[in-house]
XYZ file of C-alpha atoms in Angstrom:
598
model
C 2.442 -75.983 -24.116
C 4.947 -75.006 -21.124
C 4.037 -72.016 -19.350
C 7.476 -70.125 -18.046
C 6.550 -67.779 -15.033
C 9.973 -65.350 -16.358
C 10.706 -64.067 -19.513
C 14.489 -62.616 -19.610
C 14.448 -60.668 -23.371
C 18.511 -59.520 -24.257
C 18.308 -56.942 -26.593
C 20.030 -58.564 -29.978
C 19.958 -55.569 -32.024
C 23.588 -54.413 -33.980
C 23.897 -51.795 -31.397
C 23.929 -54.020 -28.301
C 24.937 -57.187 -29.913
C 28.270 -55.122 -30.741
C 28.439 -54.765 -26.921
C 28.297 -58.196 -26.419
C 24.686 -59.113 -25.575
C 24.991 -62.452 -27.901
C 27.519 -63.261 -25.370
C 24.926 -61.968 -22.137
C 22.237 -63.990 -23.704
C 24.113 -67.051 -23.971
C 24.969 -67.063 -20.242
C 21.744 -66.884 -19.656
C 21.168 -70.257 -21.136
C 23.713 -71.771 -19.626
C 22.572 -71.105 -15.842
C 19.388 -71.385 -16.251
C 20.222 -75.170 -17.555
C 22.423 -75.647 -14.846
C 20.037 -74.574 -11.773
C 17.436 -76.523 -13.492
C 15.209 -73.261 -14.323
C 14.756 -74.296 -18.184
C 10.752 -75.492 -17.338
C 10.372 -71.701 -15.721
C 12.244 -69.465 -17.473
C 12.390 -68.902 -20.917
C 15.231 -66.426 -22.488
C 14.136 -64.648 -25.630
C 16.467 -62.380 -28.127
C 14.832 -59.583 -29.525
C 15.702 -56.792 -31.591
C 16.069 -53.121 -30.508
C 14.590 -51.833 -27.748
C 15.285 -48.396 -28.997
C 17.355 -46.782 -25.766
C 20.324 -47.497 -27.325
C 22.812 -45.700 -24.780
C 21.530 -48.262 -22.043
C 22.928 -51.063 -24.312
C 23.205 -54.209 -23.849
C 19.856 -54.159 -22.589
C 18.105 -56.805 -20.561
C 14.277 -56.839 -19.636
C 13.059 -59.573 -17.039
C 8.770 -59.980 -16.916
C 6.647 -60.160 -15.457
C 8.138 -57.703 -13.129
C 9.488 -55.601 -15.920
C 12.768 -54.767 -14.854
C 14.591 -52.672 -17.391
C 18.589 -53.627 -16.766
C 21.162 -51.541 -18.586
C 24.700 -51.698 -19.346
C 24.584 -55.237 -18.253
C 27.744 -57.292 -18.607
C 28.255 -60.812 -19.080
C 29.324 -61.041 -15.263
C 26.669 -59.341 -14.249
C 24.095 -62.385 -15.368
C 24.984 -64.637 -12.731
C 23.040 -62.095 -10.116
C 20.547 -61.439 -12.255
C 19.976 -65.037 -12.426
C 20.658 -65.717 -8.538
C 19.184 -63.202 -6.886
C 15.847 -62.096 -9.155
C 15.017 -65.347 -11.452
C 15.828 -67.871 -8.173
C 15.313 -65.434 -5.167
C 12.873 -62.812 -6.605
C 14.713 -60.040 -5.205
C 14.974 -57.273 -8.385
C 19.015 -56.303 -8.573
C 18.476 -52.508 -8.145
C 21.969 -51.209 -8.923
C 21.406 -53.138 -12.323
C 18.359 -51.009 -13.278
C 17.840 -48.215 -16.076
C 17.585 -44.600 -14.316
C 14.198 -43.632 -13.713
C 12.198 -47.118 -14.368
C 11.462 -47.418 -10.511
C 8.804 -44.776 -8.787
C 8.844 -43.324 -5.938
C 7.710 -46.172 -3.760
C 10.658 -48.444 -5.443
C 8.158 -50.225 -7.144
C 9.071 -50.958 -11.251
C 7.650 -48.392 -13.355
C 5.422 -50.245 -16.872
C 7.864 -49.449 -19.521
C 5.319 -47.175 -21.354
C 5.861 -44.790 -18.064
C 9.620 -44.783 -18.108
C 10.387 -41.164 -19.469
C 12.548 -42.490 -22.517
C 9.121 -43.966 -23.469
C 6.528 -41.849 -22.361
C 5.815 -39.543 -25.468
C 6.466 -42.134 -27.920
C 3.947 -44.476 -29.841
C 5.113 -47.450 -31.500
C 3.682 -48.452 -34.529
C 6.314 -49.225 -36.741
C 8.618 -50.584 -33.861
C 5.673 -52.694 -32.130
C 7.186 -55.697 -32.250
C 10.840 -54.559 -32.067
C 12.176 -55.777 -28.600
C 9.145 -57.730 -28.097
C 9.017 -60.752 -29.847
C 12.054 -63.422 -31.031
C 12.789 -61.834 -34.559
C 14.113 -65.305 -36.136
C 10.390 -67.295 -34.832
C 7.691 -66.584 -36.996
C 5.181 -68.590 -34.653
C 5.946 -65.576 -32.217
C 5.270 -63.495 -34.904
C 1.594 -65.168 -35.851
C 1.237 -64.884 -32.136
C 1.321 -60.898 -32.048
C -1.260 -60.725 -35.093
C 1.046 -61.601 -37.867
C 0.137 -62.651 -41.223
C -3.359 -61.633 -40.026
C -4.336 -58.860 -42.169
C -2.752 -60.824 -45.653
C -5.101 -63.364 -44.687
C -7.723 -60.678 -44.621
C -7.021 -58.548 -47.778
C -6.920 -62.285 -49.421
C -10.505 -64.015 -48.278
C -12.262 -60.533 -47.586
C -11.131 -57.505 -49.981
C -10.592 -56.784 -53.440
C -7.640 -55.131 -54.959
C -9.521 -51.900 -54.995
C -10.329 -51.864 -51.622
C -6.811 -52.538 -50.228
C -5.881 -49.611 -52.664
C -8.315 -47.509 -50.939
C -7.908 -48.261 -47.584
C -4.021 -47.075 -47.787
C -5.018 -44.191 -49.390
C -8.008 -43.063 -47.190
C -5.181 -43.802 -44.258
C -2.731 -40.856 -45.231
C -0.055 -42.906 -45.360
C 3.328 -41.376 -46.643
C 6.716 -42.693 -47.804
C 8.852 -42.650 -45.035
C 11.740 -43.237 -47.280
C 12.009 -39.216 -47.250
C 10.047 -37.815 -50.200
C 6.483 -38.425 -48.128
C 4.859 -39.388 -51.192
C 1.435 -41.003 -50.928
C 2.293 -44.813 -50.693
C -1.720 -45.631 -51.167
C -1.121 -42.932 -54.737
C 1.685 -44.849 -55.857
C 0.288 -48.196 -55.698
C -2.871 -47.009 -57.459
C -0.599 -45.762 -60.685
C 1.247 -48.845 -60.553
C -2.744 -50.865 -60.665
C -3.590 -48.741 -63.495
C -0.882 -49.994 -65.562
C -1.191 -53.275 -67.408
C 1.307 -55.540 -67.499
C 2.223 -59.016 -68.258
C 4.339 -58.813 -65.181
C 4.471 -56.528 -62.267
C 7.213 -56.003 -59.154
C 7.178 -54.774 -55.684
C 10.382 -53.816 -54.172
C 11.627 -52.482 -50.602
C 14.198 -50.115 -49.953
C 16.220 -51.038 -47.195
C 19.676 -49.493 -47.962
C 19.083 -46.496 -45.720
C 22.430 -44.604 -46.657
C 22.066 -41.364 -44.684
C 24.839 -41.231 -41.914
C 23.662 -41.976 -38.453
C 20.616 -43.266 -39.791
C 19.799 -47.184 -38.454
C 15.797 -46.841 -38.233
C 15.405 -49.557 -41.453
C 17.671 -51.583 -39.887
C 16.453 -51.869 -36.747
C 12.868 -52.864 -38.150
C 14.284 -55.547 -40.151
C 16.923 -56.786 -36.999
C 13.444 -56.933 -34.825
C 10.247 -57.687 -37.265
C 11.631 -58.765 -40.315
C 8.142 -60.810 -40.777
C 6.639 -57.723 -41.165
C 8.267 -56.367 -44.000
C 7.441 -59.396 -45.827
C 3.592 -59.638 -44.974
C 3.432 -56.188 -46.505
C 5.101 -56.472 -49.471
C 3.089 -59.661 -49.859
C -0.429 -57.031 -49.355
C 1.033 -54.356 -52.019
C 1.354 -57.894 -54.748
C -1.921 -58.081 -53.911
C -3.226 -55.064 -54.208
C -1.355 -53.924 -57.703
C -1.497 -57.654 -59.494
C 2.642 -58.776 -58.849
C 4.089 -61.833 -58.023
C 7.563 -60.805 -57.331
C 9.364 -58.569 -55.387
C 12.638 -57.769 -53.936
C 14.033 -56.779 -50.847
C 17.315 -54.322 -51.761
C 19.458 -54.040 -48.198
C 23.043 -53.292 -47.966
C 25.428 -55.588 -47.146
C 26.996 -54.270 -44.263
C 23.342 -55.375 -41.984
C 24.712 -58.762 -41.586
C 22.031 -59.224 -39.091
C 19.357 -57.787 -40.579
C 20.334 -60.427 -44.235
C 20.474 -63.295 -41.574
C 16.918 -62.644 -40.224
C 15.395 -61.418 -43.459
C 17.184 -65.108 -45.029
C 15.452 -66.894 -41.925
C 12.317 -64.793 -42.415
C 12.089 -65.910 -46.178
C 12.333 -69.437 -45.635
C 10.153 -69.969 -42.507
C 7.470 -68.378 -44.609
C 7.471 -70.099 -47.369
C 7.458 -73.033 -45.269
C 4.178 -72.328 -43.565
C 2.594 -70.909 -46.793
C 3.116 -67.405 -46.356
C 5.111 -67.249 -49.231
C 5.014 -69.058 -53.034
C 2.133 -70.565 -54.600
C -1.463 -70.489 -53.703
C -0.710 -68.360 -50.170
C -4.059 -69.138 -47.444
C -5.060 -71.642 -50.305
C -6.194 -69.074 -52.962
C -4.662 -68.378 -56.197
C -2.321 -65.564 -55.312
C 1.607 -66.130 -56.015
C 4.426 -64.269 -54.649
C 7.740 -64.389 -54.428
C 10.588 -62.267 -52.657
C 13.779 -62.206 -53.543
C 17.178 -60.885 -51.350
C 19.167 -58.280 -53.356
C 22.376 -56.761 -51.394
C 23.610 -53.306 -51.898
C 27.082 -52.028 -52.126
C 26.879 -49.260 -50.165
C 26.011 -46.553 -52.674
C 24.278 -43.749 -51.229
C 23.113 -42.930 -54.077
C 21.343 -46.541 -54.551
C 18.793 -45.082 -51.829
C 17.099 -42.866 -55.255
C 14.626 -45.324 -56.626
C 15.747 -45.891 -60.236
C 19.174 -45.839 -59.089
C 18.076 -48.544 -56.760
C 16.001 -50.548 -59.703
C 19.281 -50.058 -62.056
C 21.055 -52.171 -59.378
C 19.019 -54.815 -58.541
C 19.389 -55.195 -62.604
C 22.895 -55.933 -62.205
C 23.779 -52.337 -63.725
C 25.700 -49.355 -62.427
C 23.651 -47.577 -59.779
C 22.515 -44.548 -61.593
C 19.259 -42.453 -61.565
C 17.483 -42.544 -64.776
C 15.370 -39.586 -66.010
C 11.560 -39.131 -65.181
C 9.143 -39.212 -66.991
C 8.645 -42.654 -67.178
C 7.784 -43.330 -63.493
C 8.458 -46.217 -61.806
C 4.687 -47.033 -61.940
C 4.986 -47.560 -65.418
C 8.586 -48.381 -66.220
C 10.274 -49.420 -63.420
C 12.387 -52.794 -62.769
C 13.313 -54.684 -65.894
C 10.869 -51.969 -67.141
C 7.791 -53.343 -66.001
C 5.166 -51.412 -63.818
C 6.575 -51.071 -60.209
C 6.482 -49.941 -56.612
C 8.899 -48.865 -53.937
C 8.324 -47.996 -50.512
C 11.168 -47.985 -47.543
C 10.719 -50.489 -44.340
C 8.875 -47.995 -42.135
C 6.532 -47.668 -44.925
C 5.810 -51.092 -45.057
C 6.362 -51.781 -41.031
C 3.043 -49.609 -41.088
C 0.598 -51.710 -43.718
C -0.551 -54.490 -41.598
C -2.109 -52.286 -38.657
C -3.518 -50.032 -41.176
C -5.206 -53.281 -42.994
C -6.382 -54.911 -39.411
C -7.226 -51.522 -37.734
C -8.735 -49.643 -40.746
C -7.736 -46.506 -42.038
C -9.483 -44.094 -39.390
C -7.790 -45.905 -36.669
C -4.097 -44.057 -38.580
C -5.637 -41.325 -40.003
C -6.483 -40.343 -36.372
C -2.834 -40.237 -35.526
C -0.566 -37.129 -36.068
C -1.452 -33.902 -38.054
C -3.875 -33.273 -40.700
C -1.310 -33.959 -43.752
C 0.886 -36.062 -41.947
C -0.614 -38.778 -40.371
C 0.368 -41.661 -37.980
C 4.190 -42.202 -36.739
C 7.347 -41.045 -37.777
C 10.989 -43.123 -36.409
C 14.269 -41.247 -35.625
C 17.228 -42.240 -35.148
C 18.462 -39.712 -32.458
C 22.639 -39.293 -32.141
C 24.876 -36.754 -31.605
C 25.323 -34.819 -28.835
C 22.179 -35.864 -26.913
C 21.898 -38.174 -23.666
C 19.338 -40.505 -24.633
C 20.729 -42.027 -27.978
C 18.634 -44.487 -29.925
C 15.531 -45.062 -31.699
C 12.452 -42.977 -30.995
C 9.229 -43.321 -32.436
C 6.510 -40.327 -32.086
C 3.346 -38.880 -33.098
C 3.413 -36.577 -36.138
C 3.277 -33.318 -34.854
C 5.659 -33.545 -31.786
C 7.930 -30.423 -31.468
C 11.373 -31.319 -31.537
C 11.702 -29.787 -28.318
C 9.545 -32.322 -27.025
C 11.817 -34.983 -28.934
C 15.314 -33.700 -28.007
C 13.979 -32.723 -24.534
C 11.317 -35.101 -22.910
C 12.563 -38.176 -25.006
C 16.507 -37.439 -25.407
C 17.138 -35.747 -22.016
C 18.728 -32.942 -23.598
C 22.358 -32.091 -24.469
C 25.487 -33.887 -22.261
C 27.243 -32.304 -19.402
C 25.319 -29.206 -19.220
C 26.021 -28.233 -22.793
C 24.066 -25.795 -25.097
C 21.745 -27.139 -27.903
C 22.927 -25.116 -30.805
C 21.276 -27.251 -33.849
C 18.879 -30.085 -35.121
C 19.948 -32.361 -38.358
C 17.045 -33.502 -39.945
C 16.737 -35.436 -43.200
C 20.325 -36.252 -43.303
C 22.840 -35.195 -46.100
C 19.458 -33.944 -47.654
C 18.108 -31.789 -44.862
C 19.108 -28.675 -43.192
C 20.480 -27.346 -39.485
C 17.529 -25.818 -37.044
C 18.750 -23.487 -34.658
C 17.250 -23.286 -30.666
C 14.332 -20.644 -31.326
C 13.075 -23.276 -34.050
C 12.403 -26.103 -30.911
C 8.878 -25.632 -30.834
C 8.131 -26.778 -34.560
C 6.397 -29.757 -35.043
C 7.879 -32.673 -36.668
C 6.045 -33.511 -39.964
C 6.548 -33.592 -43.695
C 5.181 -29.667 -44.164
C 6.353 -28.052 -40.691
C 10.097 -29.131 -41.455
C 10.079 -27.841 -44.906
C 9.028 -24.378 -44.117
C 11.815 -24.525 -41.489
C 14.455 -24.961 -44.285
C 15.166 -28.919 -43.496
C 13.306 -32.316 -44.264
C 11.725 -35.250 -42.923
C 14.405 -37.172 -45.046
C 14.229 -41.124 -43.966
C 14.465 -40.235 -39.780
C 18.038 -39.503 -39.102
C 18.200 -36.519 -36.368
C 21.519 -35.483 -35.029
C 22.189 -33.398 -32.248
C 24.807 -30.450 -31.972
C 25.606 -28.462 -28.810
C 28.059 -24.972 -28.468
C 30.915 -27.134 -29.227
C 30.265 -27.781 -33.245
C 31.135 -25.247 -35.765
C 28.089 -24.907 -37.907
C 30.425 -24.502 -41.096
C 32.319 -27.650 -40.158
C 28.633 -29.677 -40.317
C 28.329 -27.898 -43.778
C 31.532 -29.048 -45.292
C 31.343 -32.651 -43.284
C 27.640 -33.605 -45.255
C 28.515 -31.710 -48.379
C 31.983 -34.160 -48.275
C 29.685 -36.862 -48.050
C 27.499 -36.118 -51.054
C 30.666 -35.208 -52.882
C 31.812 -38.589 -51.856
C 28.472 -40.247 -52.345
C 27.883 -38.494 -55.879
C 27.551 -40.998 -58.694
C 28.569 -38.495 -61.186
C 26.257 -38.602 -63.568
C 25.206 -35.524 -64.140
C 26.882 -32.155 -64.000
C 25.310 -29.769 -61.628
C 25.895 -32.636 -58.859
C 29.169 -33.946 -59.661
C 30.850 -30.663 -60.373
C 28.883 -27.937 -58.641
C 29.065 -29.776 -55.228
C 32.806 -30.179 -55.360
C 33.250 -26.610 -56.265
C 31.080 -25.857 -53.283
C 33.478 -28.337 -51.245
C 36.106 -26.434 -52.071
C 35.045 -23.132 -50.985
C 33.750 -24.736 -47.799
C 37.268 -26.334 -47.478
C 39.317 -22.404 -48.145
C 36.495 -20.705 -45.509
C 37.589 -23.073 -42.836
C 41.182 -22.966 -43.291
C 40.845 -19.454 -43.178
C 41.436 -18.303 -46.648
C 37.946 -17.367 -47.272
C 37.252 -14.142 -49.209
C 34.640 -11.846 -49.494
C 31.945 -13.408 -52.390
C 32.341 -16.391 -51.047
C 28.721 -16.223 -49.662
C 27.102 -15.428 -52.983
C 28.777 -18.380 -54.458
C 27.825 -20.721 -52.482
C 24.350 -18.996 -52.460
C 24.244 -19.354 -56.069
C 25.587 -22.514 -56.874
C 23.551 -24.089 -54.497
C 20.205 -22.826 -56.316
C 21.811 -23.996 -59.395
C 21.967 -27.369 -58.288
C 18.806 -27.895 -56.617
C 17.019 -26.355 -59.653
C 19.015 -28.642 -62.366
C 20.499 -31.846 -60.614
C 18.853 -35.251 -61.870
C 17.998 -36.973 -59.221
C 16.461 -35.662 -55.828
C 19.275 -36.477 -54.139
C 21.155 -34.076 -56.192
C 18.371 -31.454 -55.794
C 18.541 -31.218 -51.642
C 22.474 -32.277 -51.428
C 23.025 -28.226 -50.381
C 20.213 -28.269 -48.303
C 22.986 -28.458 -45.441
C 24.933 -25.620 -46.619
C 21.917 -23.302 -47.272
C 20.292 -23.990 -44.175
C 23.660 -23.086 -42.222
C 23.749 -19.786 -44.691
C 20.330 -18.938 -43.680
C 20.396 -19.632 -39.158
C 24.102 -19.400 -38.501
C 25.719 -16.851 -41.830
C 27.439 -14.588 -38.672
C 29.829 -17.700 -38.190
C 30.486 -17.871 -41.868
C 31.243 -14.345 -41.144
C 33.827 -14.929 -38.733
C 35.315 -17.448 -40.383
C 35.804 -15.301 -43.558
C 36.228 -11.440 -42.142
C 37.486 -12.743 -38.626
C 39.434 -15.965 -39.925
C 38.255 -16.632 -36.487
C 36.255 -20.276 -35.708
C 33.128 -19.013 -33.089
C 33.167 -22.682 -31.686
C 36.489 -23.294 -31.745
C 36.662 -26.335 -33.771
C 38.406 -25.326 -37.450
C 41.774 -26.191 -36.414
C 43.657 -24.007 -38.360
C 41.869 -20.973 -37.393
C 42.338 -21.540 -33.753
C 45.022 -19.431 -31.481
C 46.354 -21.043 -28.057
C 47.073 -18.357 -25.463
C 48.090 -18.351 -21.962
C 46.815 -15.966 -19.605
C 49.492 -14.339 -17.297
C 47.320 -14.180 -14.425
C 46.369 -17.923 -14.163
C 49.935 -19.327 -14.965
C 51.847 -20.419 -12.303
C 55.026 -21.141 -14.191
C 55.465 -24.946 -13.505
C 56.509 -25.854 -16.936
C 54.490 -29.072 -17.288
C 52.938 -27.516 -20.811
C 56.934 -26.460 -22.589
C 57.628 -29.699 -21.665
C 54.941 -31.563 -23.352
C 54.830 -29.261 -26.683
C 56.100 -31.188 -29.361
C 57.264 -28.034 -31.290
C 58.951 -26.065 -28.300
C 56.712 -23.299 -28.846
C 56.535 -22.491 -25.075
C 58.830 -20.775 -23.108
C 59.344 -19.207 -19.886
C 61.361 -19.243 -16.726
C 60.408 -21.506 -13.325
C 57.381 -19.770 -11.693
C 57.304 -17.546 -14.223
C 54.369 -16.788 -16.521
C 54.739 -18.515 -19.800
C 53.905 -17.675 -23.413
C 53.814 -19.599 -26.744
C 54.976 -18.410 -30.279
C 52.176 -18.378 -32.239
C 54.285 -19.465 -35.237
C 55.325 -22.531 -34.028
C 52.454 -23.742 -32.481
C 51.211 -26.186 -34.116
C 47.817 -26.210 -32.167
C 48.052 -30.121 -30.730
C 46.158 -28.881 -27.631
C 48.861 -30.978 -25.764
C 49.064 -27.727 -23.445
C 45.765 -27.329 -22.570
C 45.276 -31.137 -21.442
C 48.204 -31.092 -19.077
C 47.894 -26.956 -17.499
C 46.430 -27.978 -13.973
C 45.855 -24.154 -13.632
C 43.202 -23.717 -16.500
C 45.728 -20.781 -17.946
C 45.480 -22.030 -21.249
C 42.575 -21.520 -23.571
C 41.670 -21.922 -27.339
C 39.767 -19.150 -29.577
């Protein structure tokens, strides 16, 4: 066994292989071979990391050195001056992951990392997602050997329930609950199945997990056979994760080829199976019958309930779902027992949560915390707050399901209860940031568009209530919004969440009511005003120059495509409202700041 005294891991999730890590990485290779390094330094791709905005990422032990933005040319000093002369490249390094002293902080201290506790992600950006031996090596396929040789069926049951774990795939049903209905049944044949198809926009927490531990995903499914008598199970993730297929494909076969998978698995009589299905995109596909209905090979639609999956699931045999995180979190629960999770996060929400935090924050990526951390905490500590000194306005939690949060709601704590109350959702993890500069009607209409979109039609209240919603939404912010308007969309959005099919239907006006309930005085102004508070609906906007700032050069009537500007040399100008067809061509060439927006 070669011992390498550096480890170089390149980040080779979507986010930075789209940057061109793959490309990073493979430099890497080559100099190493050609200064004759390949006996001492050993170059590992991983999956995320989770800082996301520091992409590509590159992380060089045992000194630690976190290097962002790195570039392909950027490897040769990497490789020159730390891996042959030991001198760290400091201009290379991630803000904040050297102390005081100069010395390289322990990633767990950089302040990205600090709050955070990685359960879920614990092998994400750690090991080499495509070797399962590195896998093995960080305790893997440990606790199926356990729940195999040393547990019954019962007692695996028990353990997950005693544990307080929840579905993370946004409902926060009991997973341990689930699988116990799914025991009770009796069946000649039983199924497990994972939902990877994570649909919510923004959302890449799933993927991530199966880009950087797909082995892990596997090992649990493999436990929940176990525990509720199946064989078989299948693994439903869209199509457009080409990396997280390839390394689920690779996953597959390496463990069947060391036992992990098939027949007799650790030499007992346990079977099972797992099969690849890929999704089409349907957001709708993410609602668990709709899901089984496709894996069938029929049109993704949700089917009525009662019968549960539990009883009648796929090919209407007994059957569980649970989402990746969900899974991601079996193992440690097996190997650590259930007080070791239950001791994490609140008292009906226990262990972990992931989010994938985007929008108008500094630190985008993927964050893992405690149940129970405010989203202050979260948006603050961990994100770093809004960009360029702009004003938090609102939280998106939950996705096209969950609801808007204004500032004074910071200080709740993030789990499945606290949220609710709140008027948003846990939802699958997605959590998108919006500063002074978004219109909070505009993020109404833009997710109710999307369920619109996303609707598969099947039953009324969704597929016509929503786009009569839309289209009120779509009047208010072209400024033809009347008075009533409110109500409706008050009332039609009780109507659907009381009588849609499919819980998807149910919370698809969560956006619109939350918005109602924290920010109705910009509905207001949109309606009674036809004014846009933010400035963002563009035909409610009005371009005016002030007299006192304009210096009459003439640079904006000459760049207005419509002429709507005149006025003599040195001379203040104005523009005809009528004309103006609101380009904002003005206000990006005025060097005078005499133009403004309202």
């Amino acid at each position: 066994m070669n011992l390498y005294r550096s480890t170089v891991l390149v980040c080779g999730g979507t986010g930075c292989t789209s940057s061109g890590s793959h490309n990073i990485l493979e430099r890497f290779e080559t100099l190493i071979q050609e200064n004759g390094l390949e006996n001492e330094v050993m170059v590992v791709r991983t999956g995320c990391f989770g800082l996301c905005e520091a992409g590509p990422v590159v992380l060089v032990y045992p000194e630690g050195s976190f290097y962002s933005h790195v570039k392909v040319e950027d490897v040769d000093e990497i490789v020159s001056e730390h891996l042959i002369k030991g001198r760290i490249v400091t201009r290379l390094l991630q803000k904040g992951s050297i102390d005081e002293s100069g010395a390289v902080k322990a990633l767990d201290d950089v302040d990205f990392y600090q709050k955070q506790r990685r359960l879920a992600l614990r092998n994400c950006g750690v090991i080499d997602p495509e070797n399962i031996d590195e896998y093995i090596a960080f305790d893997g396929y440990k606790a199926l050997y356990k729940v195999l040789n040393e547990m019954t069926r019962e007692e695996v049951i028990d353990t997950i329930k005693k544990s307080g774990l929840r579905g993370r795939g946004g409902a926060g049903f009991p997973t341990g609950m689930k699988w116990q209905f799914a025991y009770n049944y009796d069946n000649d044949k039983k199924y497990v199945c994972c939902n990877a198809d994570e649909g919510d926009p923004g959302a890449f927490m799933d993927r991530s997990v199966l880009e950087g531990d797909p082995h892990v995903v596997l090992e649990a499914m493999a436990i929940a056979a176990y525990a509720i008598g199946s064989d078989e199970g299948y693994i439903y993730v869209r199509a457009e994760y080409p990396i997280a297929v390839k390394r689920l494909q690779i996953a597959i076969e390496q463990a069947r080829a060391y036992g992990l998978l098939g027949e007799g698995i650790f030499g007992t009589n346990f079977n099972f199976n797992v099969h690849i299905r890929l999704g089409a995109g349907a957001f709708v596909c993410g609602e668990e019958t709709a899901l089984m209905a496709s894996i069938e090979g029929l049109r993704g639609e949700p089917r009525p309930r009662p019968p549960f999956p539990a009883e009648k699931g796929l090919f209407q045999k007994p059957t569980i779902l649970n989402n990746v995180e969900t899974y991601a979190n079996v193992p440690q629960i097996i190997l650590n027992g259930w007080e070791w999770f239950s001791s994490i996060g609140t008292e009906r929400s226990k262990g972990t949560k992931v989010f994938a935090l985007g929008g108008k924050i500094n630190n985008t990526g993927l964050v893992e915390v405690p149940m129970g951390t405010t989203l202050r905490e979260i948006i603050y500590d961990i994100g770093g707050g809004c960009p360029n000194g702009k004003k938090f306005k609102a939280v998106q939690t939950g996705g096209p399901s969950g609801g808007c949060l204004p500032a004074n709601l910071l200080d709740t704590p993030v789990d499945y209860d606290n949220l609710i109350a709140a008027g948003s959702m846990m939802g699958s993890g997605g959590m998108i940031v919006m500063d002074e500069d978004n219109c909070m009607v505009d993020i109404a209409r833009f997710f109710l568009d999307f369920t619109v979109d996303e609707s598969c039609g099947k039953c009324t209240p969704c597929r016509i209530g929503m786009r009569r919603m839309l289209e009120i939404l779509n009047r208010i912010c072209e400024g033809k919004g009347k008075d009533g308007d409110i109500e409706k969309l008050e009332t039609l959005a009780q109507n659907i969440k009381n009588t849609a099919l499919c819980g998807l239907g149910q919370t698809a006006p969560n956006p619109v009511l939350s918005t109602l309930r924290f920010f109705r005085d910009e509905y207001e102004a949109h309606i009674y005003e036809k004014r846009c508070p933010a400035g963002v609906c563009h035909k409610l906007l009005s371009y005016t120059i002030d007299p006192a700032k304009c210096k009459g050069c003439t640079a904006c009537a000459r760049v207005c495509p419509a002429g709507a500007i005149s006025g003599s040399v040195k001379e203040p100008h104005v523009i005809d409202k009528e004309k103006c067809l609101k380009c904002g061509a003005c206000i990006e060439k005025c060097k005078f700041g005499a133009i403004s927006k309202k």
